[in-house]
Coordinates of N, CA and C in Angstrom, one line a residue:
X644 N -11.3 23.0 4.1 CA -11.5 21.6 3.7 C -12.7 22.0 2.5
X645 N -12.6 21.7 1.2 CA -14.0 21.7 0.3 C -15.1 20.9 0.6
X646 N -16.1 21.1 0.1 CA -17.2 20.1 0.0 C -17.2 18.9 -0.6
X647 N -17.8 17.9 -0.2 CA -17.8 16.7 -1.1 C -18.0 17.1 -2.7
X648 N -17.2 16.2 -3.4 CA -17.3 16.4 -4.9 C -18.1 15.4 -5.5
X649 N -19.0 15.7 -6.4 CA -19.7 14.6 -7.3 C -19.4 14.8 -8.9
X650 N -18.9 14.0 -9.2 CA -18.7 13.8 -10.7 C -19.5 13.1 -11.6
X651 N -19.9 13.5 -12.8 CA -20.8 12.5 -13.6 C -19.8 11.5 -14.6
X652 N -19.9 10.4 -14.5 CA -19.4 9.5 -15.3 C -20.1 9.5 -16.9
X653 N -21.2 9.4 -16.6 CA -21.9 9.5 -18.0 C -23.4 9.3 -17.6
X654 N -24.3 9.8 -18.4 CA -25.8 9.6 -18.2 C -26.2 9.9 -16.6
X655 N -26.5 8.4 -16.0 CA -27.0 8.6 -14.9 C -26.1 8.0 -13.8
X656 N -24.6 7.9 -14.1 CA -23.6 7.3 -13.4 C -22.7 8.6 -12.8
X657 N -22.4 8.4 -11.5 CA -21.8 9.5 -10.7 C -20.3 9.0 -9.8
X658 N -19.6 9.7 -9.5 CA -18.6 9.5 -8.7 C -18.6 10.3 -7.4
X659 N -18.6 9.9 -6.2 CA -18.7 10.6 -5.1 C -17.3 10.7 -4.4
X660 N -16.6 11.9 -4.3 CA -15.1 12.1 -3.6 C -15.4 12.9 -2.7
X661 N -15.3 12.1 -1.3 CA -15.6 12.9 -0.2 C -14.5 13.8 0.1
X662 N -14.9 15.1 0.8 CA -13.8 16.1 1.2 C -12.5 15.8 1.7
X663 N -13.0 14.8 2.9 CA -11.6 14.2 3.5 C -10.6 13.5 2.8
X664 N -11.0 12.9 1.6 CA -10.0 12.2 0.8 C -9.5 13.5 -0.2
X665 N -10.1 14.2 -0.7 CA -9.9 15.5 -1.5 C -8.7 16.0 -0.9
X666 N -9.0 16.2 0.4 CA -8.0 17.0 1.3 C -6.8 16.3 1.6
X667 N -6.8 14.9 1.7 CA -5.6 14.2 2.0 C -4.7 14.0 0.8
X668 N -5.3 14.0 -0.6 CA -4.7 14.0 -1.8 C -4.1 15.3 -2.1
X669 N -4.8 16.5 -1.8 CA -4.3 17.9 -2.1 C -3.2 18.3 -1.2
X670 N -3.3 17.6 -0.1 CA -2.0 18.1 0.8 C -0.4 17.6 0.3
X671 N -0.6 16.7 -0.7 CA 0.7 16.4 -1.5 C 1.1 17.5 -2.7
X672 N 0.2 18.5 -2.8 CA 0.6 19.4 -3.9 C 1.1 20.7 -3.2
X673 N 1.2 20.8 -1.8 CA 1.5 21.9 -1.4 C 3.0 21.8 -0.7
X674 N 3.7 23.0 -0.4 CA 4.8 23.1 0.2 C 6.0 22.1 -0.4
X675 N 6.8 21.7 0.6 CA 7.8 20.6 0.2 C 7.3 19.3 -0.4
X676 N 6.0 18.8 0.1 CA 5.3 17.7 -0.5 C 5.0 17.7 -2.1
X677 N 4.9 19.1 -2.4 CA 4.7 19.2 -3.9 C 5.7 19.2 -4.8
X678 N 7.0 19.3 -4.3 CA 8.2 19.0 -4.9 C 8.4 17.9 -5.9
X679 N 7.8 16.8 -5.4 CA 8.0 15.7 -6.0 C 6.5 15.1 -6.3
X680 N 6.2 14.3 -7.3 CA 4.8 13.7 -7.4 C 4.6 12.8 -6.6
X681 N 3.3 12.6 -6.2 CA 2.9 11.7 -5.2 C 1.6 11.1 -5.6
X682 N 1.2 9.9 -4.9 CA 0.2 9.3 -5.5 C -0.4 8.1 -4.5
X683 N -1.3 7.3 -5.2 CA -2.0 6.2 -4.3 C -3.1 5.4 -5.2
X684 N -3.7 4.9 -4.3 CA -4.9 4.1 -4.9 C -6.2 4.8 -4.1
X685 N -7.2 4.6 -4.9 CA -8.6 5.0 -4.3 C -9.3 3.6 -3.9
X686 N -9.8 3.7 -2.8 CA -10.7 2.4 -2.3 C -11.9 2.9 -1.9
X687 N -13.1 2.1 -2.4 CA -14.3 2.4 -2.2 C -15.3 1.4 -2.6
X688 N -16.6 1.7 -3.1 CA -17.6 0.6 -3.6 C -18.3 1.1 -4.7
X689 N -18.8 0.2 -5.3 CA -19.7 0.3 -6.4 C -21.1 0.4 -5.8
X690 N -21.9 1.3 -6.2 CA -23.2 1.2 -5.8 C -24.0 1.6 -7.1
X691 N -24.4 0.3 -7.6 CA -25.4 0.4 -8.9 C -24.5 1.0 -9.9
X692 N -24.8 2.0 -10.7 CA -23.9 2.6 -11.7 C -22.8 3.6 -10.9
X693 N -22.9 3.8 -9.7 CA -22.1 4.9 -9.0 C -20.8 4.4 -8.5
X694 N -20.0 5.2 -8.1 CA -18.7 4.8 -7.6 C -18.6 5.6 -6.4
X695 N -18.2 5.1 -5.2 CA -18.3 6.0 -4.0 C -16.9 5.9 -3.4
X696 N -16.2 6.7 -3.5 CA -14.7 6.7 -3.0 C -14.9 6.8 -1.5
X697 N -14.0 6.0 -0.5 CA -14.2 6.2 0.6 C -12.7 6.6 1.3
X698 N -11.8 6.3 0.8 CA -10.5 6.3 1.3 C -9.4 6.3 0.2
X699 N -8.1 6.9 0.4 CA -6.9 6.6 -0.5 C -5.8 6.4 0.4
X700 N -5.0 5.9 -0.5 CA -3.6 5.6 0.1 C -2.7 6.9 -0.3
X701 N -1.7 6.9 0.2 CA -0.6 7.8 0.1 C 0.5 7.4 0.0
X702 N 1.5 8.1 -0.5 CA 2.8 7.4 -0.8 C 3.5 6.9 0.4
X703 N 4.1 5.8 -0.1 CA 4.7 4.8 0.8 C 6.2 4.8 0.7
X704 N 6.9 4.2 1.9 CA 8.2 4.1 1.4 C 9.1 3.7 0.3
X705 N 8.6 2.6 -0.3 CA 9.3 2.1 -1.3 C 8.6 2.6 -2.8
X706 N 7.7 3.6 -2.8 CA 7.1 4.3 -3.9 C 8.3 5.3 -4.4
X707 N 8.5 5.2 -6.0 CA 9.3 6.2 -6.4 C 8.7 7.5 -6.8
X708 N 9.4 8.6 -5.9 CA 8.5 9.8 -6.2 C 9.8 10.9 -6.8
X709 N 9.5 11.3 -8.1 CA 10.6 12.4 -8.4 C 9.7 13.4 -9.0
X710 N 10.3 14.7 -9.6 CA 9.6 15.8 -9.8 C 8.5 15.6 -10.8
X711 N 8.7 14.7 -12.0 CA 7.7 14.5 -13.1 C 7.4 12.9 -12.9
X712 N 7.4 12.2 -12.0 CA 7.1 10.8 -12.2 C 6.9 10.4 -10.7
X713 N 5.7 9.6 -10.5 CA 5.2 8.9 -9.4 C 4.9 7.2 -10.0
X714 N 5.9 6.4 -9.4 CA 5.6 4.9 -9.6 C 5.3 4.3 -8.4
X715 N 4.0 3.8 -8.3 CA 3.4 3.0 -7.1 C 4.4 1.6 -6.9
X716 N 5.2 1.5 -6.0 CA 6.0 0.4 -6.1 C 5.8 -0.5 -4.6
X717 N 5.3 0.3 -3.7 CA 5.1 -0.4 -2.3 C 3.9 -1.2 -2.3
X718 N 4.0 -2.3 -1.7 CA 2.9 -3.4 -1.7 C 2.0 -2.9 -0.7
X719 N 2.1 -1.9 0.0 CA 1.3 -1.4 1.0 C 0.1 -1.0 0.6
X720 N 0.0 -0.6 -0.8 CA -1.2 -0.1 -1.3 C -2.1 -1.3 -1.7
X721 N -1.6 -2.3 -2.1 CA -2.5 -3.7 -2.4 C -2.7 -4.1 -1.0
X722 N -2.1 -4.0 0.0 CA -2.5 -4.5 1.4 C -3.7 -3.7 1.8
X723 N -3.4 -2.5 1.6 CA -4.7 -1.7 2.2 C -6.0 -2.0 1.5
X724 N -5.9 -2.3 0.2 CA -7.2 -2.5 -0.6 C -7.5 -4.0 -0.1
X725 N -6.5 -5.0 0.1 CA -7.1 -6.3 0.6 C -7.7 -6.2 2.0
X726 N -7.1 -5.2 2.7 CA -7.6 -5.2 4.2 C -9.2 -4.5 4.1
X727 N -9.3 -3.3 3.2 CA -10.6 -2.8 3.0 C -11.6 -3.6 2.4
X728 N -11.3 -4.8 1.7 CA -12.3 -5.7 1.0 C -12.5 -6.8 2.2
X729 N -11.5 -7.2 3.1 CA -11.7 -8.3 4.1 C -12.6 -7.5 5.2
X730 N -12.2 -6.3 5.6 CA -13.2 -5.7 6.7 C -14.6 -5.5 6.3
X731 N -14.6 -5.2 5.0 CA -16.0 -4.6 4.6 C -17.0 -6.0 3.8
X732 N -16.3 -7.2 4.1 CA -16.9 -8.4 3.7 C -17.3 -8.2 2.1
X733 N -16.2 -7.9 1.5 CA -16.1 -7.7 0.0 C -16.9 -6.4 -0.8
X734 N -17.3 -5.6 0.0 CA -18.0 -4.4 -0.6 C -17.1 -3.3 -1.0
X735 N -16.0 -3.3 -0.3 CA -15.1 -2.3 -0.5 C -13.8 -2.7 -1.3
X736 N -13.5 -2.0 -2.3 CA -12.2 -2.5 -3.1 C -11.5 -1.5 -3.9
X737 N -10.6 -1.9 -4.7 CA -9.8 -0.8 -5.6 C -10.9 -0.2 -6.6
X738 N -11.1 1.2 -6.5 CA -11.8 1.6 -7.4 C -11.2 2.9 -8.4
X739 N -9.9 2.9 -8.3 CA -9.1 3.9 -9.1 C -7.8 4.2 -8.3
X740 N -7.0 5.4 -9.0 CA -5.8 5.7 -8.4 C -5.9 7.3 -8.7
X741 N -4.8 7.8 -7.9 CA -4.7 9.3 -8.0 C -3.1 9.5 -7.9
X742 N -2.6 10.8 -8.5 CA -1.5 11.1 -8.5 C -1.4 12.7 -8.4
X743 N -0.2 13.3 -8.2 CA -0.1 14.7 -8.3 C 0.7 15.2 -9.6
X744 N 0.4 16.3 -10.0 CA 1.3 17.0 -11.1 C 1.7 18.3 -10.5
X745 N 3.1 18.5 -11.1 CA 3.7 19.8 -10.4 C 3.3 21.0 -11.3
X746 N 1.8 21.2 -11.7 CA 1.3 22.5 -12.4 C 0.0 22.9 -11.8
X747 N -0.4 23.9 -12.1 CA -1.8 24.6 -11.3 C -2.7 23.5 -11.7
X748 N -3.0 23.4 -13.1 CA -4.1 22.7 -13.5 C -3.7 21.5 -14.6
X749 N -3.7 20.5 -13.9 CA -3.2 19.2 -14.5 C -3.9 18.8 -15.7
X750 N -2.9 18.0 -16.6 CA -3.8 17.4 -17.7 C -2.9 16.0 -17.6
X751 N -3.6 14.9 -18.1 CA -2.9 13.7 -18.3 C -1.7 13.6 -19.2
X752 N -0.4 13.0 -19.0 CA 0.6 12.9 -19.8 C 0.3 11.6 -20.7
X753 N 1.1 11.4 -21.6 CA 1.1 10.1 -22.5 C 1.4 8.9 -21.6
X754 N 2.1 9.1 -20.7 CA 2.7 8.1 -19.8 C 1.3 7.5 -18.9
X755 N 0.6 8.7 -18.5 CA -0.6 8.3 -17.6 C -1.6 7.7 -18.4
X756 N -2.1 8.1 -19.6 CA -2.8 7.5 -20.5 C -2.4 6.0 -20.9
X757 N -1.3 5.8 -21.1 CA -0.9 4.3 -21.5 C -0.8 3.6 -20.2
X758 N -0.7 3.8 -19.1 CA -0.5 3.1 -18.0 C -2.3 2.8 -17.6
X759 N -3.1 3.9 -17.7 CA -4.5 3.7 -17.5 C -5.0 2.7 -18.3
X760 N -4.8 2.8 -19.7 CA -5.4 1.8 -20.7 C -4.9 0.5 -20.4
X761 N -3.9 0.1 -19.9 CA -3.4 -1.2 -19.3 C -4.6 -1.6 -18.1
X762 N -4.7 -0.7 -17.2 CA -5.6 -1.0 -16.0 C -7.0 -1.2 -16.6
X763 N -7.4 -0.2 -17.5 CA -9.1 -0.3 -18.1 C -9.1 -1.7 -18.7
X764 N -8.2 -2.3 -19.6 CA -8.7 -3.2 -20.4 C -8.5 -4.7 -19.4
X765 N -8.1 -4.5 -18.0 CA -8.1 -5.7 -17.2 C -9.3 -5.5 -16.3
X766 N -10.0 -4.7 -16.4 CA -11.2 -4.5 -15.3 C -12.4 -4.4 -15.9
X767 N -13.6 -4.9 -15.4 CA -14.7 -5.0 -15.9 C -15.6 -3.7 -15.5
X768 N -15.1 -3.3 -14.3 CA -15.8 -2.1 -13.5 C -15.2 -0.7 -14.2
X769 N -16.0 0.4 -13.9 CA -15.3 1.5 -14.0 C -14.2 2.0 -13.1
X770 N -13.2 2.5 -13.5 CA -12.0 2.8 -12.7 C -11.9 4.5 -12.7
X771 N -11.6 5.0 -11.6 CA -11.6 6.5 -11.2 C -10.1 6.8 -11.5
X772 N -9.8 7.9 -12.0 CA -8.2 8.5 -12.3 C -8.4 10.1 -11.8
X773 N -7.7 10.3 -10.9 CA -7.6 11.7 -10.5 C -6.2 12.1 -10.5
X774 N -5.8 13.4 -11.0 CA -4.6 14.0 -11.0 C -4.9 15.4 -10.2
X775 N -4.2 15.5 -9.2 CA -4.1 16.8 -8.4 C -3.3 17.8 -8.8
X776 N -3.7 19.0 -9.0 CA -2.8 20.1 -9.2 C -2.6 21.2 -8.3
X777 N -1.9 22.1 -8.3 CA -1.9 23.1 -7.2 C -3.1 24.1 -7.0
X778 N -3.7 24.3 -8.3 CA -4.9 25.0 -8.0 C -6.4 24.4 -8.5
X779 N -6.0 23.1 -9.0 CA -7.3 22.3 -9.6 C -6.9 20.7 -9.7
X780 N -8.1 20.0 -10.3 CA -7.6 18.7 -10.2 C -8.3 18.2 -11.9
X781 N -7.7 17.2 -12.2 CA -8.4 16.5 -13.5 C -8.9 15.0 -13.1
X782 N -10.2 14.9 -13.4 CA -10.8 13.7 -12.9 C -11.3 12.7 -14.4
X783 N -11.1 11.7 -14.3 CA -11.7 10.8 -15.9 C -12.0 9.5 -14.9
X784 N -12.7 8.8 -16.0 CA -13.2 7.4 -15.7 C -12.8 6.6 -16.7
X785 N -12.2 5.4 -16.5 CA -12.0 4.4 -17.4 C -13.1 3.4 -17.5
X786 N -13.6 2.8 -18.5 CA -14.7 1.8 -18.6 C -14.6 1.4 -19.9
X787 N -14.7 -0.1 -20.1 CA -14.6 -0.7 -21.6 C -13.6 -0.2 -22.5
X788 N -12.5 -0.1 -21.9 CA -11.1 0.1 -22.5 C -10.9 1.7 -22.9
X789 N -11.7 2.5 -22.4 CA -11.5 4.0 -22.8 C -11.5 4.7 -21.6
X790 N -10.9 5.7 -21.5 CA -10.6 6.8 -20.3 C -11.3 8.2 -20.6
X791 N -12.3 8.6 -20.2 CA -12.8 9.9 -20.5 C -12.9 10.7 -19.4
X792 N -12.8 12.3 -19.6 CA -13.0 13.3 -18.7 C -14.3 12.9 -18.1
X793 N -14.3 13.4 -16.7 CA -15.8 13.4 -15.9 C -15.8 15.0 -15.7
X794 N -17.0 15.2 -15.6 CA -17.5 16.6 -15.4 C -18.0 17.0 -13.9
X795 N -17.5 17.9 -13.5 CA -17.9 18.0 -11.9 C -19.5 18.7 -11.9
X796 N -20.4 17.9 -11.1 CA -21.7 18.2 -11.0 C -21.9 19.2 -9.9
X797 N -21.4 18.9 -8.7 CA -21.4 19.7 -7.5 C -20.6 19.6 -6.5
X798 N -20.4 20.6 -5.6 CA -19.6 20.3 -4.4 C -20.7 20.4 -3.6
X799 N -20.9 19.0 -3.0 CA -22.0 19.0 -1.9 C -21.8 19.5 -0.6
X800 N -22.8 20.5 -0.3 CA -22.6 21.3 1.1 C -23.4 20.3 2.2
X801 N -22.7 20.3 3.3 CA -23.3 19.5 4.3 C -24.6 20.1 5.1

């Protein structure tokens, strides 16, 4: 299992991605799970300028999974976010989304960027976007109508 990952959004704003969440997402890039794209949402909290991811949803029964497409259609993702919000008394919420690409080092497609643009325009808070590949991941953050790459600052050792 990797260490926790810390990404810089900008200046003094960071995203914490726990190793357990990374490991869950990465599991969908391997073996037969990697034959079709997978994805879900990221649930976490905003702590000042920072985003702390706490969990992710995984592909559900009604989601569309194809070799080069993942479409989140199952209501279970929204239900997971609502449950997290309720249990945390409003501190945990939807903070982003993730999906896989069938390539070693992924880059966002035109469809990814168009979809993210719609999400970012509807939200005031920063939104985290992750694409898992077989050997690496792409990380970005959308805020104020724009999605920019995030840089990996460190892998936090326990």
